[in-house]
PDB file of C-alpha atoms and ligand atoms in Angstrom:
ATOM      1  CA  MET A   1     180.346 133.127 123.853  1.00 46.00           C
ATOM      2  CA  SER A   2     177.795 135.951 123.707  1.00 59.00           C
ATOM      3  CA  ASP A   3     174.304 136.416 125.165  1.00 85.00           C
ATOM      4  CA  LYS A   4     173.142 138.428 122.190  1.00 96.00           C
ATOM      5  CA  VAL A   5     170.038 137.707 120.148  1.00 98.00           C
ATOM      6  CA  ALA A   6     169.829 137.615 116.339  1.00 98.00           C
ATOM      7  CA  TRP A   7     166.670 137.230 114.237  1.00 98.00           C
ATOM      8  CA  ILE A   8     167.003 135.995 110.687  1.00 98.00           C
ATOM      9  CA  ILE A   9     164.048 136.326 108.327  1.00 98.00           C
ATOM     10  CA  GLY A  10     164.457 133.648 105.662  1.00 98.00           C
ATOM     11  CA  GLY A  11     166.484 131.696 108.217  1.00 98.00           C
ATOM     12  CA  GLY A  12     165.089 128.230 107.468  1.00 97.00           C
ATOM     13  CA  THR A  13     167.020 127.635 104.234  1.00 97.00           C
ATOM     14  CA  GLY A  14     170.019 128.673 102.163  1.00 97.00           C
ATOM     15  CA  ILE A  15     172.128 131.643 103.209  1.00 98.00           C
ATOM     16  CA  GLY A  16     169.869 132.525 106.165  1.00 98.00           C
ATOM     17  CA  ALA A  17     170.084 129.006 107.638  1.00 98.00           C
ATOM     18  CA  ALA A  18     173.865 128.932 107.190  1.00 98.00           C
ATOM     19  CA  VAL A  19     174.198 132.341 108.890  1.00 98.00           C
ATOM     20  CA  ALA A  20     171.994 131.035 111.748  1.00 98.00           C
ATOM     21  CA  ARG A  21     174.322 128.040 112.219  1.00 98.00           C
ATOM     22  CA  VAL A  22     177.462 130.216 112.215  1.00 98.00           C
ATOM     23  CA  LEU A  23     175.978 132.716 114.704  1.00 98.00           C
ATOM     24  CA  ALA A  24     174.763 129.913 116.990  1.00 97.00           C
ATOM     25  CA  ALA A  25     178.256 128.382 116.906  1.00 96.00           C
ATOM     26  CA  GLU A  26     179.612 131.796 117.963  1.00 95.00           C
ATOM     27  CA  GLY A  27     177.311 131.679 121.006  1.00 96.00           C
ATOM     28  CA  TRP A  28     174.403 133.812 119.793  1.00 97.00           C
ATOM     29  CA  THR A  29     170.784 133.000 120.494  1.00 97.00           C
ATOM     30  CA  VAL A  30     169.177 132.929 117.054  1.00 98.00           C
ATOM     31  CA  ALA A  31     165.530 133.183 115.984  1.00 98.00           C
ATOM     32  CA  ILE A  32     164.708 132.019 112.456  1.00 98.00           C
ATOM     33  CA  SER A  33     161.595 132.841 110.434  1.00 98.00           C
ATOM     34  CA  GLY A  34     160.041 131.796 107.139  1.00 98.00           C
ATOM     35  CA  ARG A  35     156.688 130.488 105.955  1.00 98.00           C
ATOM     36  CA  ARG A  36     157.418 126.744 105.954  1.00 97.00           C
ATOM     37  CA  LEU A  37     157.521 125.091 109.353  1.00 97.00           C
ATOM     38  CA  GLU A  38     159.568 122.008 108.366  1.00 97.00           C
ATOM     39  CA  PRO A  39     162.899 123.674 107.495  1.00 98.00           C
ATOM     40  CA  LEU A  40     162.599 125.916 110.564  1.00 98.00           C
ATOM     41  CA  GLN A  41     161.954 122.951 112.850  1.00 97.00           C
ATOM     42  CA  ALA A  42     164.753 120.944 111.268  1.00 97.00           C
ATOM     43  CA  LEU A  43     167.235 123.673 112.234  1.00 98.00           C
ATOM     44  CA  ALA A  44     165.797 124.775 115.595  1.00 97.00           C
ATOM     45  CA  ASP A  45     167.265 123.060 118.651  1.00 93.00           C
ATOM     46  CA  GLY A  46     165.141 124.831 121.305  1.00 85.00           C
ATOM     47  CA  GLU A  47     168.319 126.087 122.951  1.00 92.00           C
ATOM     48  CA  ARG A  48     170.433 128.247 120.636  1.00 96.00           C
ATOM     49  CA  ILE A  49     168.090 128.327 117.596  1.00 97.00           C
ATOM     50  CA  HIS A  50     164.344 129.053 117.851  1.00 97.00           C
ATOM     51  CA  ALA A  51     161.669 128.884 115.133  1.00 97.00           C
ATOM     52  CA  PHE A  52     159.152 131.693 114.544  1.00 96.00           C
ATOM     53  CA  PRO A  53     157.082 130.828 111.450  1.00 97.00           C
ATOM     54  CA  LEU A  54     155.989 133.955 109.626  1.00 97.00           C
ATOM     55  CA  ASP A  55     154.865 135.325 106.272  1.00 98.00           C
ATOM     56  CA  VAL A  56     156.474 138.735 105.663  1.00 98.00           C
ATOM     57  CA  THR A  57     153.631 139.787 103.359  1.00 98.00           C
ATOM     58  CA  ASP A  58     151.199 139.752 106.334  1.00 98.00           C
ATOM     59  CA  THR A  59     151.507 143.064 108.230  1.00 98.00           C
ATOM     60  CA  GLY A  60     149.520 141.856 111.277  1.00 97.00           C
ATOM     61  CA  ALA A  61     151.598 138.673 111.512  1.00 97.00           C
ATOM     62  CA  VAL A  62     154.821 140.698 111.391  1.00 98.00           C
ATOM     63  CA  GLU A  63     153.685 142.965 114.259  1.00 96.00           C
ATOM     64  CA  LEU A  64     152.647 139.935 116.327  1.00 96.00           C
ATOM     65  CA  ALA A  65     155.920 138.158 115.588  1.00 96.00           C
ATOM     66  CA  VAL A  66     158.013 141.135 116.758  1.00 97.00           C
ATOM     67  CA  ALA A  67     156.027 141.237 120.017  1.00 96.00           C
ATOM     68  CA  GLU A  68     156.298 137.451 120.498  1.00 96.00           C
ATOM     69  CA  MET A  69     159.985 137.485 119.704  1.00 95.00           C
ATOM     70  CA  ILE A  70     160.643 140.159 122.366  1.00 96.00           C
ATOM     71  CA  ALA A  71     158.426 138.368 124.912  1.00 96.00           C
ATOM     72  CA  ARG A  72     160.288 135.068 124.386  1.00 95.00           C
ATOM     73  CA  LEU A  73     163.893 136.143 123.774  1.00 96.00           C
ATOM     74  CA  GLY A  74     163.936 139.569 125.443  1.00 95.00           C
ATOM     75  CA  ARG A  75     165.719 141.683 122.823  1.00 96.00           C
ATOM     76  CA  ILE A  76     166.840 141.884 119.186  1.00 98.00           C
ATOM     77  CA  ASP A  77     170.500 142.857 118.802  1.00 98.00           C
ATOM     78  CA  LEU A  78     170.869 141.837 115.178  1.00 98.00           C
ATOM     79  CA  PHE A  79     167.995 141.720 112.689  1.00 98.00           C
ATOM     80  CA  ILE A  80     168.745 140.232 109.265  1.00 98.00           C
ATOM     81  CA  PHE A  81     166.099 140.415 106.541  1.00 98.00           C
ATOM     82  CA  GLY A  82     166.829 137.757 103.911  1.00 98.00           C
ATOM     83  CA  ALA A  83     163.374 136.623 102.786  1.00 98.00           C
ATOM     84  CA  ALA A  84     163.043 136.718  99.028  1.00 97.00           C
ATOM     85  CA  ALA A  85     160.891 135.538  96.176  1.00 93.00           C
ATOM     86  CA  TRP A  86     162.751 134.993  92.935  1.00 83.00           C
ATOM     87  CA  GLN A  87     161.362 133.878  89.628  1.00 74.00           C
ATOM     88  CA  GLU A  88     163.016 134.487  86.319  1.00 72.00           C
ATOM     89  CA  ARG A  89     160.668 136.556  84.144  1.00 71.00           C
ATOM     90  CA  LYS A  90     160.399 136.475  80.385  1.00 74.00           C
ATOM     91  CA  VAL A  91     161.735 139.500  78.542  1.00 75.00           C
ATOM     92  CA  SER A  92     159.008 142.185  78.410  1.00 77.00           C
ATOM     93  CA  ASP A  93     156.808 140.431  80.980  1.00 80.00           C
ATOM     94  CA  TYR A  94     155.711 143.021  83.502  1.00 90.00           C
ATOM     95  CA  ALA A  95     152.418 141.382  84.603  1.00 91.00           C
ATOM     96  CA  ILE A  96     151.227 143.164  87.741  1.00 93.00           C
ATOM     97  CA  GLY A  97     150.402 140.047  89.828  1.00 93.00           C
ATOM     98  CA  PRO A  98     153.797 138.318  89.914  1.00 92.00           C
ATOM     99  CA  PHE A  99     155.609 141.680  89.840  1.00 93.00           C
ATOM    100  CA  SER A 100     153.849 142.966  92.984  1.00 95.00           C
ATOM    101  CA  ALA A 101     154.287 139.609  94.735  1.00 95.00           C
ATOM    102  CA  VAL A 102     158.076 139.930  94.413  1.00 96.00           C
ATOM    103  CA  LEU A 103     158.113 143.575  95.569  1.00 97.00           C
ATOM    104  CA  ASP A 104     155.722 142.772  98.426  1.00 98.00           C
ATOM    105  CA  ALA A 105     157.941 140.023  99.847  1.00 98.00           C
ATOM    106  CA  ASN A 106     161.433 141.306  99.050  1.00 98.00           C
ATOM    107  CA  PHE A 107     160.974 145.022  99.730  1.00 98.00           C
ATOM    108  CA  MET A 108     157.716 145.744 101.602  1.00 98.00           C
ATOM    109  CA  GLY A 109     158.465 142.652 103.692  1.00 98.00           C
ATOM    110  CA  LEU A 110     161.397 144.531 105.203  1.00 98.00           C
ATOM    111  CA  VAL A 111     159.438 147.790 105.533  1.00 98.00           C
ATOM    112  CA  ARG A 112     156.777 145.993 107.634  1.00 98.00           C
ATOM    113  CA  PHE A 113     159.372 145.297 110.345  1.00 98.00           C
ATOM    114  CA  LEU A 114     160.878 148.753 110.552  1.00 98.00           C
ATOM    115  CA  ASP A 115     158.558 150.643 112.912  1.00 97.00           C
ATOM    116  CA  PRO A 116     158.245 147.958 115.611  1.00 97.00           C
ATOM    117  CA  LEU A 117     161.922 147.058 115.238  1.00 97.00           C
ATOM    118  CA  HIS A 118     163.037 150.655 115.502  1.00 96.00           C
ATOM    119  CA  ALA A 119     160.900 151.142 118.641  1.00 97.00           C
ATOM    120  CA  GLN A 120     162.366 148.014 120.267  1.00 97.00           C
ATOM    121  CA  MET A 121     165.970 148.910 119.386  1.00 97.00           C
ATOM    122  CA  ARG A 122     165.516 152.414 120.833  1.00 97.00           C
ATOM    123  CA  ARG A 123     164.115 150.893 124.039  1.00 96.00           C
ATOM    124  CA  GLN A 124     167.036 148.498 124.427  1.00 96.00           C
ATOM    125  CA  GLY A 125     169.645 151.129 123.510  1.00 96.00           C
ATOM    126  CA  GLY A 126     170.701 150.048 120.017  1.00 97.00           C
ATOM    127  CA  GLY A 127     171.031 147.189 117.579  1.00 98.00           C
ATOM    128  CA  GLN A 128     171.747 146.338 113.950  1.00 98.00           C
ATOM    129  CA  ILE A 129     169.264 146.251 111.073  1.00 98.00           C
ATOM    130  CA  VAL A 130     170.599 144.343 108.068  1.00 98.00           C
ATOM    131  CA  GLY A 131     169.079 143.736 104.647  1.00 98.00           C
ATOM    132  CA  ILE A 132     170.314 141.027 102.301  1.00 98.00           C
ATOM    133  CA  ALA A 133     170.091 142.823  98.967  1.00 98.00           C
ATOM    134  CA  SER A 134     172.144 141.553  96.030  1.00 97.00           C
ATOM    135  CA  VAL A 135     174.580 142.679  93.374  1.00 97.00           C
ATOM    136  CA  ALA A 136     171.433 142.308  91.212  1.00 95.00           C
ATOM    137  CA  GLY A 137     170.263 145.505  92.906  1.00 97.00           C
ATOM    138  CA  TYR A 138     173.214 147.556  91.617  1.00 98.00           C
ATOM    139  CA  PHE A 139     171.378 148.098  88.312  1.00 97.00           C
ATOM    140  CA  GLY A 140     168.496 146.674  86.281  1.00 95.00           C
ATOM    141  CA  LEU A 141     169.309 143.220  84.974  1.00 91.00           C
ATOM    142  CA  PRO A 142     167.438 141.676  82.030  1.00 89.00           C
ATOM    143  CA  ARG A 143     164.849 138.954  82.859  1.00 86.00           C
ATOM    144  CA  SER A 144     164.998 140.082  86.448  1.00 89.00           C
ATOM    145  CA  ALA A 145     162.816 143.204  86.345  1.00 92.00           C
ATOM    146  CA  ALA A 146     160.935 142.659  89.615  1.00 94.00           C
ATOM    147  CA  TYR A 147     163.793 141.035  91.564  1.00 94.00           C
ATOM    148  CA  SER A 148     166.405 143.612  90.490  1.00 95.00           C
ATOM    149  CA  SER A 149     163.978 146.467  91.261  1.00 96.00           C
ATOM    150  CA  SER A 150     163.161 145.027  94.695  1.00 97.00           C
ATOM    151  CA  LYS A 151     166.843 144.789  95.599  1.00 98.00           C
ATOM    152  CA  ALA A 152     167.592 148.297  94.235  1.00 98.00           C
ATOM    153  CA  ALA A 153     164.722 149.647  96.354  1.00 98.00           C
ATOM    154  CA  MET A 154     166.096 147.850  99.396  1.00 98.00           C
ATOM    155  CA  ILE A 155     169.590 149.310  98.875  1.00 98.00           C
ATOM    156  CA  SER A 156     168.135 152.799  98.592  1.00 98.00           C
ATOM    157  CA  LEU A 157     166.016 152.360 101.737  1.00 98.00           C
ATOM    158  CA  LEU A 158     168.967 151.056 103.742  1.00 98.00           C
ATOM    159  CA  GLN A 159     171.131 153.988 102.602  1.00 98.00           C
ATOM    160  CA  THR A 160     168.452 156.405 103.826  1.00 98.00           C
ATOM    161  CA  MET A 161     168.166 154.587 107.143  1.00 98.00           C
ATOM    162  CA  ARG A 162     171.937 154.439 107.690  1.00 98.00           C
ATOM    163  CA  THR A 163     172.024 158.242 107.457  1.00 98.00           C
ATOM    164  CA  GLU A 164     168.851 158.880 109.428  1.00 98.00           C
ATOM    165  CA  LEU A 165     169.723 156.537 112.299  1.00 97.00           C
ATOM    166  CA  ALA A 166     173.440 157.369 112.430  1.00 95.00           C
ATOM    167  CA  ASP A 167     173.246 158.968 115.876  1.00 94.00           C
ATOM    168  CA  SER A 168     170.679 156.594 117.364  1.00 95.00           C
ATOM    169  CA  GLY A 169     172.876 153.607 118.220  1.00 95.00           C
ATOM    170  CA  ILE A 170     171.114 151.600 115.492  1.00 98.00           C
ATOM    171  CA  ARG A 171     173.544 150.474 112.768  1.00 97.00           C
ATOM    172  CA  VAL A 172     172.063 149.807 109.357  1.00 98.00           C
ATOM    173  CA  ARG A 173     173.955 147.455 107.025  1.00 98.00           C
ATOM    174  CA  MET A 174     173.519 146.078 103.516  1.00 98.00           C
ATOM    175  CA  ILE A 175     174.698 142.725 102.213  1.00 98.00           C
ATOM    176  CA  ALA A 176     175.271 142.261  98.489  1.00 98.00           C
ATOM    177  CA  PRO A 177     176.131 138.650  97.676  1.00 98.00           C
ATOM    178  CA  GLY A 178     177.085 137.456  94.212  1.00 96.00           C
ATOM    179  CA  PHE A 179     175.994 133.884  93.431  1.00 95.00           C
ATOM    180  CA  VAL A 180     175.692 131.531  96.416  1.00 96.00           C
ATOM    181  CA  LYS A 181     174.380 127.935  96.336  1.00 94.00           C
ATOM    182  CA  SER A 182     170.795 127.783  97.684  1.00 92.00           C
ATOM    183  CA  GLU A 183     167.220 126.748  96.773  1.00 88.00           C
ATOM    184  CA  LEU A 184     166.966 130.071  94.979  1.00 87.00           C
ATOM    185  CA  THR A 185     170.012 129.644  92.735  1.00 89.00           C
ATOM    186  CA  ALA A 186     169.306 125.908  92.202  1.00 89.00           C
ATOM    187  CA  ARG A 187     166.442 127.029  89.915  1.00 84.00           C
ATOM    188  CA  ASN A 188     168.737 129.111  87.665  1.00 84.00           C
ATOM    189  CA  ASP A 189     169.612 127.665  84.272  1.00 82.00           C
ATOM    190  CA  PHE A 190     172.069 130.395  83.252  1.00 83.00           C
ATOM    191  CA  PRO A 191     175.791 130.607  84.034  1.00 85.00           C
ATOM    192  CA  MET A 192     176.523 131.827  87.574  1.00 90.00           C
ATOM    193  CA  PRO A 193     180.114 133.097  87.634  1.00 91.00           C
ATOM    194  CA  PHE A 194     182.090 132.498  90.859  1.00 93.00           C
ATOM    195  CA  LEU A 195     179.211 130.537  92.485  1.00 95.00           C
ATOM    196  CA  MET A 196     180.071 130.167  96.177  1.00 96.00           C
ATOM    197  CA  GLU A 197     179.299 127.413  98.685  1.00 96.00           C
ATOM    198  CA  THR A 198     176.508 128.421 101.098  1.00 97.00           C
ATOM    199  CA  GLU A 199     178.711 128.019 104.164  1.00 97.00           C
ATOM    200  CA  ALA A 200     181.458 130.230 102.681  1.00 97.00           C
ATOM    201  CA  GLY A 201     178.904 132.944 101.876  1.00 98.00           C
ATOM    202  CA  ALA A 202     177.525 132.783 105.421  1.00 98.00           C
ATOM    203  CA  ARG A 203     181.012 133.135 106.909  1.00 98.00           C
ATOM    204  CA  ARG A 204     181.667 136.233 104.794  1.00 98.00           C
ATOM    205  CA  ILE A 205     178.415 137.735 106.073  1.00 98.00           C
ATOM    206  CA  VAL A 206     179.008 136.958 109.756  1.00 98.00           C
ATOM    207  CA  ASP A 207     182.637 138.156 109.589  1.00 98.00           C
ATOM    208  CA  GLY A 208     181.520 141.406 107.961  1.00 98.00           C
ATOM    209  CA  LEU A 209     178.733 141.945 110.495  1.00 98.00           C
ATOM    210  CA  LEU A 210     180.626 141.105 113.660  1.00 96.00           C
ATOM    211  CA  ARG A 211     184.118 142.237 112.789  1.00 95.00           C
ATOM    212  CA  SER A 212     183.566 145.449 110.808  1.00 96.00           C
ATOM    213  CA  ASP A 213     181.244 148.426 110.789  1.00 95.00           C
ATOM    214  CA  ARG A 214     181.062 148.763 106.997  1.00 96.00           C
ATOM    215  CA  PHE A 215     177.689 149.683 105.481  1.00 98.00           C
ATOM    216  CA  GLU A 216     178.131 147.242 102.612  1.00 98.00           C
ATOM    217  CA  ILE A 217     179.288 143.645 102.826  1.00 98.00           C
ATOM    218  CA  ALA A 218     179.677 142.537  99.205  1.00 98.00           C
ATOM    219  CA  PHE A 219     181.340 139.363  97.878  1.00 98.00           C
ATOM    220  CA  PRO A 220     183.028 137.794  95.995  1.00 97.00           C
ATOM    221  CA  ARG A 221     185.199 140.727  95.024  1.00 96.00           C
ATOM    222  CA  ARG A 222     185.995 139.393  91.534  1.00 96.00           C
ATOM    223  CA  LEU A 223     182.282 139.662  90.682  1.00 97.00           C
ATOM    224  CA  VAL A 224     181.484 142.735  92.787  1.00 97.00           C
ATOM    225  CA  TRP A 225     184.162 145.039  91.375  1.00 97.00           C
ATOM    226  CA  PRO A 226     183.309 144.549  87.682  1.00 96.00           C
ATOM    227  CA  MET A 227     179.633 145.088  88.624  1.00 96.00           C
ATOM    228  CA  LYS A 228     180.488 148.309  90.469  1.00 97.00           C
ATOM    229  CA  LEU A 229     182.565 149.450  87.516  1.00 97.00           C
ATOM    230  CA  LEU A 230     179.635 148.823  85.165  1.00 96.00           C
ATOM    231  CA  ARG A 231     177.571 151.295  87.202  1.00 94.00           C
ATOM    232  CA  MET A 232     180.039 154.004  86.253  1.00 96.00           C
ATOM    233  CA  VAL A 233     180.485 153.487  82.507  1.00 97.00           C
ATOM    234  CA  PRO A 234     178.490 155.634  80.047  1.00 98.00           C
ATOM    235  CA  TYR A 235     175.044 154.208  79.196  1.00 97.00           C
ATOM    236  CA  PRO A 236     175.815 153.264  75.553  1.00 97.00           C
ATOM    237  CA  LEU A 237     178.598 150.950  76.796  1.00 97.00           C
ATOM    238  CA  PHE A 238     176.501 149.752  79.751  1.00 97.00           C
ATOM    239  CA  PHE A 239     173.618 148.655  77.498  1.00 96.00           C
ATOM    240  CA  ARG A 240     176.012 147.007  75.039  1.00 96.00           C
ATOM    241  CA  VAL A 241     177.284 144.833  77.897  1.00 95.00           C
ATOM    242  CA  MET A 242     173.745 144.143  79.180  1.00 93.00           C
ATOM    243  CA  ARG A 243     172.606 142.946  75.766  1.00 91.00           C
ATOM    244  CA  ARG A 244     175.436 140.431  75.693  1.00 89.00           C
ATOM    245  CA  LEU A 245     174.431 138.755  78.962  1.00 85.00           C
ATOM    246  CA  PRO A 246     173.157 135.194  78.449  1.00 71.00           C
ATOM    247  CA  LYS A 247     169.851 136.179  80.078  1.00 56.00           C
ATOM    248  CA  ALA A 248     169.235 139.031  77.656  1.00 46.00           C
ATOM    249  CA  LYS A 249     168.044 136.747  74.829  1.00 45.00           C
ATOM    250  CA  ALA A 250     164.575 137.766  73.593  1.00 42.00           C
TER     251      ALA A 250
HETATM  252  N1  NAP B 301     171.802 132.720  96.590  1.00 83.97           N
HETATM  253  C1  NAP B 301     172.281 133.779  95.955  1.00 83.97           C
HETATM  254  O1  NAP B 301     173.077 133.643  95.009  1.00 83.97           O
HETATM  255  C2  NAP B 301     171.875 135.161  96.374  1.00 83.97           C
HETATM  256  C3  NAP B 301     172.537 136.229  95.774  1.00 83.97           C
HETATM  257  C4  NAP B 301     172.199 137.519  96.149  1.00 83.97           C
HETATM  258  C5  NAP B 301     171.233 137.718  97.110  1.00 83.97           C
HETATM  259  N2  NAP B 301     170.596 136.650  97.670  1.00 83.97           N
HETATM  260  C6  NAP B 301     169.593 136.920  98.691  1.00 83.97           C
HETATM  261  O2  NAP B 301     169.873 136.156  99.838  1.00 83.97           O
HETATM  262  C7  NAP B 301     168.670 135.923 100.555  1.00 83.97           C
HETATM  263  C8  NAP B 301     168.568 134.435 100.883  1.00 83.97           C
HETATM  264  O3  NAP B 301     168.380 133.730  99.654  1.00 83.97           O
HETATM  265  P1  NAP B 301     168.882 132.241  99.417  1.00 83.97           P
HETATM  266  O4  NAP B 301     169.700 132.281  98.175  1.00 83.97           O
HETATM  267  O5  NAP B 301     169.441 131.656 100.629  1.00 83.97           O
HETATM  268  O6  NAP B 301     167.517 131.525  98.966  1.00 83.97           O
HETATM  269  P2  NAP B 301     166.431 130.719  99.768  1.00 83.97           P
HETATM  270  O7  NAP B 301     167.046 129.542 100.434  1.00 83.97           O
HETATM  271  O8  NAP B 301     165.330 130.500  98.806  1.00 83.97           O
HETATM  272  O9  NAP B 301     165.978 131.750 100.917  1.00 83.97           O
HETATM  273  C9  NAP B 301     164.874 132.592 100.804  1.00 83.97           C
HETATM  274  C10 NAP B 301     164.114 132.469 102.111  1.00 83.97           C
HETATM  275  O10 NAP B 301     163.051 133.413 102.114  1.00 83.97           O
HETATM  276  C11 NAP B 301     161.944 132.823 102.746  1.00 83.97           C
HETATM  277  N3  NAP B 301     160.747 133.510 102.266  1.00 83.97           N
HETATM  278  C12 NAP B 301     160.342 133.703 100.989  1.00 83.97           C
HETATM  279  N4  NAP B 301     159.172 134.348 100.947  1.00 83.97           N
HETATM  280  C13 NAP B 301     158.825 134.569 102.240  1.00 83.97           C
HETATM  281  C14 NAP B 301     157.709 135.177 102.875  1.00 83.97           C
HETATM  282  N5  NAP B 301     156.691 135.689 102.149  1.00 83.97           N
HETATM  283  N6  NAP B 301     157.674 135.242 104.224  1.00 83.97           N
HETATM  284  C15 NAP B 301     158.676 134.723 104.963  1.00 83.97           C
HETATM  285  N7  NAP B 301     159.768 134.130 104.429  1.00 83.97           N
HETATM  286  C16 NAP B 301     159.824 134.051 103.085  1.00 83.97           C
HETATM  287  C17 NAP B 301     161.984 131.364 102.303  1.00 83.97           C
HETATM  288  O11 NAP B 301     161.339 130.517 103.231  1.00 83.97           O
HETATM  289  P3  NAP B 301     159.816 130.009 102.993  1.00 83.97           P
HETATM  290  O12 NAP B 301     159.711 129.640 101.542  1.00 83.97           O
HETATM  291  O13 NAP B 301     159.666 128.862 103.940  1.00 83.97           O
HETATM  292  O14 NAP B 301     158.962 131.177 103.363  1.00 83.97           O
HETATM  293  C18 NAP B 301     163.492 131.095 102.315  1.00 83.97           C
HETATM  294  O15 NAP B 301     163.901 130.587 103.568  1.00 83.97           O
HETATM  295  C19 NAP B 301     167.547 136.440  99.651  1.00 83.97           C
HETATM  296  O16 NAP B 301     167.200 137.744 100.069  1.00 83.97           O
HETATM  297  C20 NAP B 301     168.190 136.505  98.294  1.00 83.97           C
HETATM  298  O17 NAP B 301     167.570 137.454  97.447  1.00 83.97           O
HETATM  299  C21 NAP B 301     170.893 135.382  97.328  1.00 83.97           C
END
């Protein structure tokens, strides 16, 4: 058992909720946040798992939530940002409204936590800051302009932070899942190779976080490695492959 405290943003459903359950079973005290109260309350038990409803697009609410979290649970050893908006976009649809909404939640949502989180982790002598990005952030995927960009931005930010905070006792980590069953993927109508059960994905994440110090926790390998390889091939070949993806239809 451990007396450590984790805070999972996007912890009411899907991967976040499954990670909360695994951490609680390992003895962690876990705070979960999201906008909807019902899924948070369904998971919270008032003992190991606590609900902190929150909209990550509201800067004031984020600052208040960090303060409330510290007042109630005392510290934040492990912070996992997994809130995300996902909506498949039509090809060549870059309308500013929906595009900024995705960036605001998926990327700026994380940025809003960083200052207060950093201050708290310095005060308590360290901690882990983790972003759930995606293999969709490795490069720009068709019909996923805003989502792919938001995850690429998150990967870049976390890389910067890992370097900048290397000597501070704050470990910065990035999670890149392939396809995992959740509310988010339930809306997809395209093939999802190597789709994983939610629980299995959560176990991979918790194992990676608690039993390694790697920057990147990416899975499943049979999807991750071809994706990584695609980043390295010359652009003419890269775009030939992209145009063959089922989602690339005009
Ligand atoms: N499932 C996959 O295959 C997959 C693959 C790669 C990466 N990921 C990433 O994994 C993370 C978890 O996704 P999931 O698949 O488990 O889907 P999910 O169940 O839809 O989880 C997304 C969570 O984000 C919360 N959220 C969305 N907007 C929010 C906001 N403005 N403020 C606060 N919370 C907000 C949602 O709760 P509310 O709606 O109640 O706010 C929900 O709990 C996401 O970052 C996703 O991009 C998933």
